[in-house]
Tab-separated table of C-alpha atoms in Angstrom:
chain	number	residue	atom	x	y	z
P	247	MET	CA	250.348	-5.147	-17.799
P	248	HIS	CA	252.761	-2.259	-17.407
P	249	ARG	CA	253.259	0.302	-14.655
P	250	LYS	CA	253.762	3.783	-16.041
P	251	SER	CA	253.561	7.390	-14.919
P	252	VAL	CA	252.732	10.697	-16.545
P	253	ARG	CA	252.768	14.334	-15.513
P	254	ALA	CA	249.155	15.413	-15.411
P	255	GLY	CA	248.020	18.661	-13.852
P	256	VAL	CA	249.561	19.019	-10.390
P	257	LEU	CA	250.538	15.360	-10.162
P	258	ASP	CA	252.875	12.734	-11.465
P	259	ILE	CA	250.184	10.075	-11.801
P	260	ALA	CA	251.242	6.439	-11.609
P	261	TYR	CA	249.013	3.934	-13.340
P	262	LEU	CA	248.808	0.398	-14.600
P	263	GLU	CA	247.977	-0.183	-18.244
P	264	SER	CA	246.829	-3.410	-19.835
P	265	GLY	CA	245.289	-4.466	-23.116
P	266	PRO	CA	246.075	-3.355	-26.672
P	267	VAL	CA	247.480	0.167	-27.011
P	268	ASP	CA	244.941	0.834	-29.766
P	269	GLY	CA	242.064	-0.647	-27.779
P	270	TRP	CA	238.974	1.229	-26.633
P	271	PRO	CA	239.975	3.422	-23.666
P	272	CYS	CA	238.669	2.458	-20.246
P	273	ILE	CA	239.762	4.216	-17.046
P	274	LEU	CA	238.990	2.545	-13.720
P	275	SER	CA	239.359	4.617	-10.539
P	276	HIS	CA	239.526	3.162	-7.028
P	277	GLY	CA	238.132	4.424	-3.731
P	278	PHE	CA	239.158	4.786	-0.092
P	279	PRO	CA	240.772	2.768	1.424
P	280	TYR	CA	241.630	0.725	-1.647
P	281	ASP	CA	243.910	1.031	-4.678
P	282	VAL	CA	244.436	-0.242	-8.223
P	283	GLU	CA	244.477	-3.881	-7.050
P	284	THR	CA	240.714	-3.702	-6.707
P	285	PHE	CA	240.434	-3.876	-10.504
P	286	ALA	CA	243.126	-6.496	-11.176
P	287	ALA	CA	240.826	-9.329	-12.235
P	288	SER	CA	238.243	-7.185	-14.030
P	289	ALA	CA	240.985	-5.320	-15.916
P	290	ALA	CA	242.332	-8.606	-17.267
P	291	LEU	CA	238.873	-9.540	-18.530
P	292	LEU	CA	238.393	-6.153	-20.151
P	293	ALA	CA	241.827	-6.264	-21.767
P	294	ASP	CA	240.902	-9.619	-23.290
P	295	ALA	CA	237.769	-7.927	-24.654
P	296	GLY	CA	239.860	-5.340	-26.488
P	297	ALA	CA	240.005	-2.525	-23.952
P	298	ARG	CA	243.002	-0.343	-23.223
P	299	VAL	CA	242.581	-0.344	-19.449
P	300	ILE	CA	244.110	2.451	-17.371
P	301	ARG	CA	244.131	2.071	-13.563
P	302	PRO	CA	245.521	5.185	-11.864
P	303	TRP	CA	246.530	5.539	-8.240
P	304	LEU	CA	244.586	8.531	-6.926
P	305	ARG	CA	246.315	11.505	-5.307
P	306	GLY	CA	247.711	10.437	-1.949
P	307	TYR	CA	247.944	6.748	-2.899
P	308	GLY	CA	250.749	4.469	-4.011
P	309	PRO	CA	253.446	5.929	-6.260
P	310	THR	CA	251.383	8.936	-7.419
P	311	ARG	CA	253.061	12.155	-6.261
P	312	PHE	CA	252.402	15.882	-6.156
P	313	LEU	CA	254.805	17.846	-8.319
P	314	SER	CA	255.127	20.721	-5.867
P	315	PRO	CA	255.258	20.887	-2.065
P	316	GLU	CA	253.199	24.088	-2.342
P	317	THR	CA	250.127	22.388	-3.827
P	318	PRO	CA	247.350	21.945	-1.231
P	319	ARG	CA	246.860	18.273	-0.375
P	320	SER	CA	243.171	18.469	-1.146
P	321	GLY	CA	240.978	15.400	-1.254
P	322	GLU	CA	237.857	17.233	-2.438
P	323	GLN	CA	235.682	15.841	-5.208
P	324	ALA	CA	236.601	18.616	-7.648
P	325	ALA	CA	240.304	17.839	-7.277
P	326	LEU	CA	239.736	14.153	-7.998
P	327	ALA	CA	237.745	15.003	-11.115
P	328	ALA	CA	240.398	17.488	-12.277
P	329	ASP	CA	243.039	14.789	-11.846
P	330	LEU	CA	241.043	12.357	-13.972
P	331	LEU	CA	240.560	14.924	-16.709
P	332	ALA	CA	244.244	15.881	-16.587
P	333	LEU	CA	245.197	12.207	-16.905
P	334	MET	CA	243.056	11.849	-20.027
P	335	ASP	CA	244.632	14.959	-21.513
P	336	ALA	CA	248.164	13.807	-20.698
P	337	LEU	CA	247.553	10.413	-22.311
P	338	GLY	CA	245.868	11.924	-25.355
P	339	ILE	CA	242.580	10.168	-24.637
P	340	GLU	CA	239.704	12.216	-26.052
P	341	ARG	CA	236.926	9.953	-24.788
P	342	ALA	CA	236.818	6.903	-22.537
P	343	VAL	CA	234.541	4.574	-20.669
P	344	LEU	CA	234.867	5.625	-17.026
P	345	GLY	CA	234.312	3.277	-14.119
P	346	GLY	CA	234.739	3.690	-10.398
P	347	TYR	CA	233.278	3.559	-6.933
P	348	ASP	CA	233.675	5.596	-3.761
P	349	TRP	CA	236.298	8.339	-4.421
P	350	GLY	CA	236.950	7.026	-7.923
P	351	GLY	CA	233.251	6.821	-8.702
P	352	ARG	CA	232.917	10.416	-7.540
P	353	ALA	CA	235.626	11.555	-9.953
P	354	ALA	CA	233.983	9.617	-12.790
P	355	CYS	CA	230.549	11.060	-11.992
P	356	VAL	CA	231.829	14.640	-11.891
P	357	VAL	CA	233.615	14.318	-15.232
P	358	SER	CA	230.529	12.643	-16.724
P	359	ALA	CA	228.283	15.449	-15.486
P	360	LEU	CA	230.446	18.440	-16.400
P	361	TRP	CA	232.439	17.132	-19.386
P	362	PRO	CA	230.112	14.568	-21.017
P	363	ASP	CA	231.846	14.982	-24.370
P	364	ARG	CA	234.880	13.247	-22.810
P	365	VAL	CA	232.887	10.204	-21.673
P	366	VAL	CA	231.661	7.266	-23.737
P	367	ALA	CA	229.809	5.636	-20.849
P	368	LEU	CA	229.906	5.430	-17.059
P	369	VAL	CA	229.926	2.582	-14.543
P	370	SER	CA	229.375	3.900	-11.039
P	371	GLY	CA	229.340	1.996	-7.793
P	372	ASN	CA	226.636	3.517	-5.555
P	373	SER	CA	225.158	5.457	-8.477
P	374	TYR	CA	225.262	9.278	-8.157
P	375	ASN	CA	228.409	9.952	-6.154
P	376	ILE	CA	228.547	13.739	-6.405
P	377	GLN	CA	228.463	15.213	-2.916
P	378	ASN	CA	225.837	17.786	-1.986
P	379	ILE	CA	228.099	19.805	0.304
P	380	PRO	CA	225.652	22.650	1.019
P	381	ARG	CA	223.275	20.072	2.509
P	382	SER	CA	225.946	18.096	4.344
P	383	GLY	CA	224.676	19.352	7.685
P	384	GLU	CA	221.283	17.675	7.224
P	385	PRO	CA	221.118	14.581	9.463
P	386	GLU	CA	220.384	11.132	8.097
P	387	ALA	CA	218.544	8.294	9.836
P	388	PRO	CA	220.432	7.101	12.942
P	389	GLU	CA	221.451	3.783	11.398
P	390	ILE	CA	222.998	5.637	8.442
P	391	GLU	CA	224.741	8.126	10.708
P	392	ALA	CA	226.246	5.211	12.638
P	393	SER	CA	227.881	3.870	9.464
P	394	TYR	CA	229.628	7.217	8.989
P	395	TRP	CA	231.509	6.992	12.285
P	396	TYR	CA	234.920	7.022	10.566
P	397	GLN	CA	234.100	10.300	8.802
P	398	TYR	CA	233.231	12.017	12.068
P	399	TYR	CA	236.340	10.489	13.637
P	400	PHE	CA	238.454	12.096	10.900
P	401	HIS	CA	236.917	15.476	11.701
P	402	SER	CA	238.835	15.487	14.969
P	403	GLU	CA	242.533	15.764	15.730
P	404	ARG	CA	242.183	12.431	17.507
P	405	GLY	CA	241.027	10.874	14.229
P	406	ARG	CA	243.866	12.387	12.248
P	407	ARG	CA	246.368	11.055	14.745
P	408	GLY	CA	244.691	7.659	14.753
P	409	LEU	CA	244.911	7.378	10.968
P	410	ALA	CA	248.533	8.525	10.971
P	411	ARG	CA	249.444	6.078	13.740
P	412	ASP	CA	248.007	2.953	12.087
P	413	ARG	CA	246.504	3.475	8.669
P	414	ARG	CA	246.652	-0.265	7.921
P	415	ALA	CA	244.533	-1.168	10.941
P	416	MET	CA	241.996	1.496	10.026
P	417	ALA	CA	241.734	0.217	6.470
P	418	ARG	CA	241.410	-3.422	7.522
P	419	THR	CA	238.644	-2.492	9.952
P	420	LEU	CA	236.738	-0.661	7.233
P	421	TRP	CA	237.195	-3.492	4.735
P	422	ARG	CA	235.630	-5.911	7.201
P	423	MET	CA	232.769	-3.603	8.137
P	424	TRP	CA	231.940	-2.527	4.605
P	425	SER	CA	232.203	-5.967	2.970
P	426	PRO	CA	231.123	-8.411	5.687
P	427	ARG	CA	230.733	-11.323	3.246
P	428	TRP	CA	234.048	-10.833	1.440
P	429	ASP	CA	236.603	-13.356	2.699
P	430	PHE	CA	239.761	-11.512	1.665
P	431	ASP	CA	243.134	-12.917	2.695
P	432	ASP	CA	246.188	-11.204	4.184
P	433	ALA	CA	248.039	-11.211	0.879
P	434	SER	CA	245.215	-9.352	-0.875
P	435	PHE	CA	245.090	-6.761	1.862
P	436	ASP	CA	248.861	-6.330	1.967
P	437	ARG	CA	249.084	-5.691	-1.772
P	438	THR	CA	246.721	-2.753	-1.396
P	439	ALA	CA	247.909	-1.524	2.017
P	440	ALA	CA	251.311	-0.664	0.569
P	441	SER	CA	249.589	2.223	-1.237
P	442	PHE	CA	248.658	3.841	2.077
P	443	GLU	CA	252.337	4.558	2.783
P	444	ASN	CA	252.225	7.460	0.348
P	445	PRO	CA	253.555	10.531	2.233
P	446	ASP	CA	250.406	12.531	1.418
P	447	PHE	CA	247.865	9.806	2.224
P	448	VAL	CA	246.832	11.035	5.659
P	449	GLU	CA	246.607	14.684	4.684
P	450	VAL	CA	244.557	13.978	1.554
P	451	VAL	CA	242.184	11.620	3.386
P	452	ILE	CA	241.614	13.991	6.283
P	453	HIS	CA	240.971	16.903	3.942
P	454	SER	CA	238.514	14.839	1.919
P	455	TYR	CA	236.356	13.908	4.893
P	456	ARG	CA	236.441	17.402	6.369
P	457	HIS	CA	235.766	19.233	3.110
P	458	ARG	CA	232.691	17.186	2.256
P	459	PHE	CA	231.067	18.485	5.441
P	460	GLY	CA	232.109	22.068	4.789
P	461	LEU	CA	234.534	22.088	7.713
P	462	VAL	CA	237.591	23.214	5.734
P	463	PRO	CA	238.002	25.237	2.549
P	464	GLY	CA	238.858	23.620	-0.736
P	465	ASP	CA	241.769	24.345	-3.020
P	466	PRO	CA	240.937	27.661	-4.765
P	467	ALA	CA	242.200	26.129	-8.010
P	468	TYR	CA	239.093	23.940	-8.105
P	469	ALA	CA	236.522	26.447	-6.853
P	470	HIS	CA	235.023	26.811	-10.337
P	471	ILE	CA	234.278	23.076	-10.360
P	472	GLU	CA	232.864	22.936	-6.843
P	473	THR	CA	230.585	25.879	-7.677
P	474	GLN	CA	229.052	23.920	-10.549
P	475	LEU	CA	228.535	20.870	-8.329
P	476	VAL	CA	226.354	22.821	-5.910
P	477	ALA	CA	223.568	22.503	-8.494
P	478	GLN	CA	223.872	18.687	-8.404
P	479	PRO	CA	224.172	18.455	-12.200
P	480	SER	CA	222.539	15.532	-13.937
P	481	ILE	CA	224.485	12.864	-15.807
P	482	GLY	CA	223.413	12.252	-19.370
P	483	VAL	CA	225.939	9.682	-20.579
P	484	PRO	CA	224.908	6.005	-20.752
P	485	THR	CA	225.310	4.618	-17.246
P	486	VAL	CA	225.328	1.336	-15.386
P	487	ALA	CA	224.874	2.030	-11.653
P	488	ILE	CA	225.625	-0.691	-9.126
P	489	ASP	CA	225.056	-1.434	-5.458
P	490	GLY	CA	226.068	-4.412	-3.356
P	491	ASP	CA	223.287	-5.762	-1.180
P	492	SER	CA	225.736	-6.337	1.703
P	493	ASP	CA	227.372	-2.902	1.635
P	494	GLY	CA	228.159	-1.877	5.185
P	495	VAL	CA	228.530	1.838	4.460
P	496	ASN	CA	225.852	2.478	1.827
P	497	ALA	CA	222.254	1.410	2.290
P	498	GLY	CA	221.473	1.467	-1.428
P	499	THR	CA	221.073	4.029	-4.184
P	500	ALA	CA	218.065	2.896	-6.219
P	501	GLY	CA	216.569	6.304	-5.468
P	502	HIS	CA	219.282	8.079	-7.469
P	503	ARG	CA	217.575	7.381	-10.801
P	504	ASP	CA	216.424	10.974	-11.318
P	505	HIS	CA	220.027	12.183	-11.438
P	506	PHE	CA	220.543	10.308	-14.715
P	507	THR	CA	218.946	11.556	-17.918
P	508	GLY	CA	220.463	9.177	-20.450
P	509	ALA	CA	220.339	5.422	-20.958
P	510	PHE	CA	220.449	3.885	-17.491
P	511	ASP	CA	220.706	0.424	-15.971
P	512	TYR	CA	220.659	-0.176	-12.212
P	513	ARG	CA	222.081	-3.441	-10.866
P	514	VAL	CA	222.529	-5.081	-7.483
P	515	PHE	CA	225.423	-7.479	-6.936
P	516	ARG	CA	224.082	-10.118	-4.558
P	517	GLY	CA	226.306	-10.855	-1.593
P	518	ALA	CA	228.706	-8.046	-2.445
P	519	GLY	CA	229.740	-5.237	-0.139
P	520	HIS	CA	231.365	-1.898	-0.877
P	521	ASN	CA	234.406	-3.036	-2.871
P	522	LEU	CA	232.352	-4.099	-5.869
P	523	PRO	CA	235.059	-4.693	-8.516
P	524	GLN	CA	237.251	-6.842	-6.300
P	525	GLU	CA	234.372	-8.811	-4.835
P	526	ARG	CA	232.617	-9.369	-8.176
P	527	PRO	CA	235.239	-8.842	-10.905
P	528	ALA	CA	233.436	-10.693	-13.683
P	529	ASP	CA	230.180	-8.856	-12.995
P	530	TRP	CA	232.024	-5.531	-12.889
P	531	ALA	CA	233.768	-6.223	-16.198
P	532	GLN	CA	230.440	-7.178	-17.754
P	533	ALA	CA	228.904	-3.931	-16.502
P	534	VAL	CA	231.692	-1.969	-18.208
P	535	MET	CA	231.172	-3.807	-21.483
P	536	ASP	CA	227.409	-3.387	-21.232
P	537	ALA	CA	227.724	0.343	-20.559
P	538	ARG	CA	229.911	0.696	-23.639
P	539	GLY	CA	227.398	-1.344	-25.594
P	540	MET	CA	224.631	1.034	-24.510
P	541	ALA	CA	226.666	3.940	-25.855
P	542	LEU	CA	227.500	2.250	-29.143
P	543	SER	CA	223.842	1.434	-29.742
P	544	GLU	CA	222.795	5.079	-29.516
P	545	PRO	CA	222.030	6.813	-32.816
P	546	GLY	CA	224.882	8.970	-34.020
P	547	HIS	CA	227.361	7.722	-31.435
P	548	ARG	CA	230.924	8.936	-31.792
P	549	LYS	CA	233.830	6.557	-32.159
P	550	GLU	CA	236.099	6.416	-29.086
P	551	MET	CA	239.417	8.117	-29.673
P	552	THR	CA	242.678	6.801	-28.268
């Protein structure tokens, strides 16, 4: 495993790479508040299976940095997708298996929907992760609204100050609430929490949770992407969609099936919460290999390019 970095779009993206350099490309993207450590065990399994596994730190996390102080510190879904696409371009990866959950799953879903020719197959925690921002003002059931407390907290100046004051405590609280059956230790948390010290972490997080509710404008550079997402585009690439049955922030996404028009497999990881790859690494790795297998079994499939 090697830590590397590459200039991609508006970022210098740091990433971990494992597996053979000529292996089949697989990019695994983390969520909030997590980092590349979430895929450590599953990446090792995939590397052993012949994958070239790329695990990038998202914008605002770990050693990834913006190239210019003038670039808006946007956390919107279009920016995350643009970063993923820019990373593929910078690494010369024409097509890859994409996997992710939460923020990373959102990036993977957007690229799969809008640039399907760049995607071999998709593994998505919580299924269809593309936000429907025009409908963000529609209330959910009270028990669902209650699970979104942290998002509403971040809408306020009090929430921004709270995150800035103790981002580690916030993250630990969310880990416990979202994965109530995951008995993580201090060392596991500390390895990830170091990524929250990125100088842009707070600004990117706050923008993300305000933009998704239409409370702040996005970066104009990504307006053309956000405009396409208003239509809630379907995803046609082979997909394995996954929920945990003990997820404290997502009640389940079995109803997302209509968003997927290609080969599709929905799975539930028993006893798992929100951090699916770290809680069930072997099952996650198997889902990635199965998704790729679905793609390779399709008539006229194209060979992955490195």
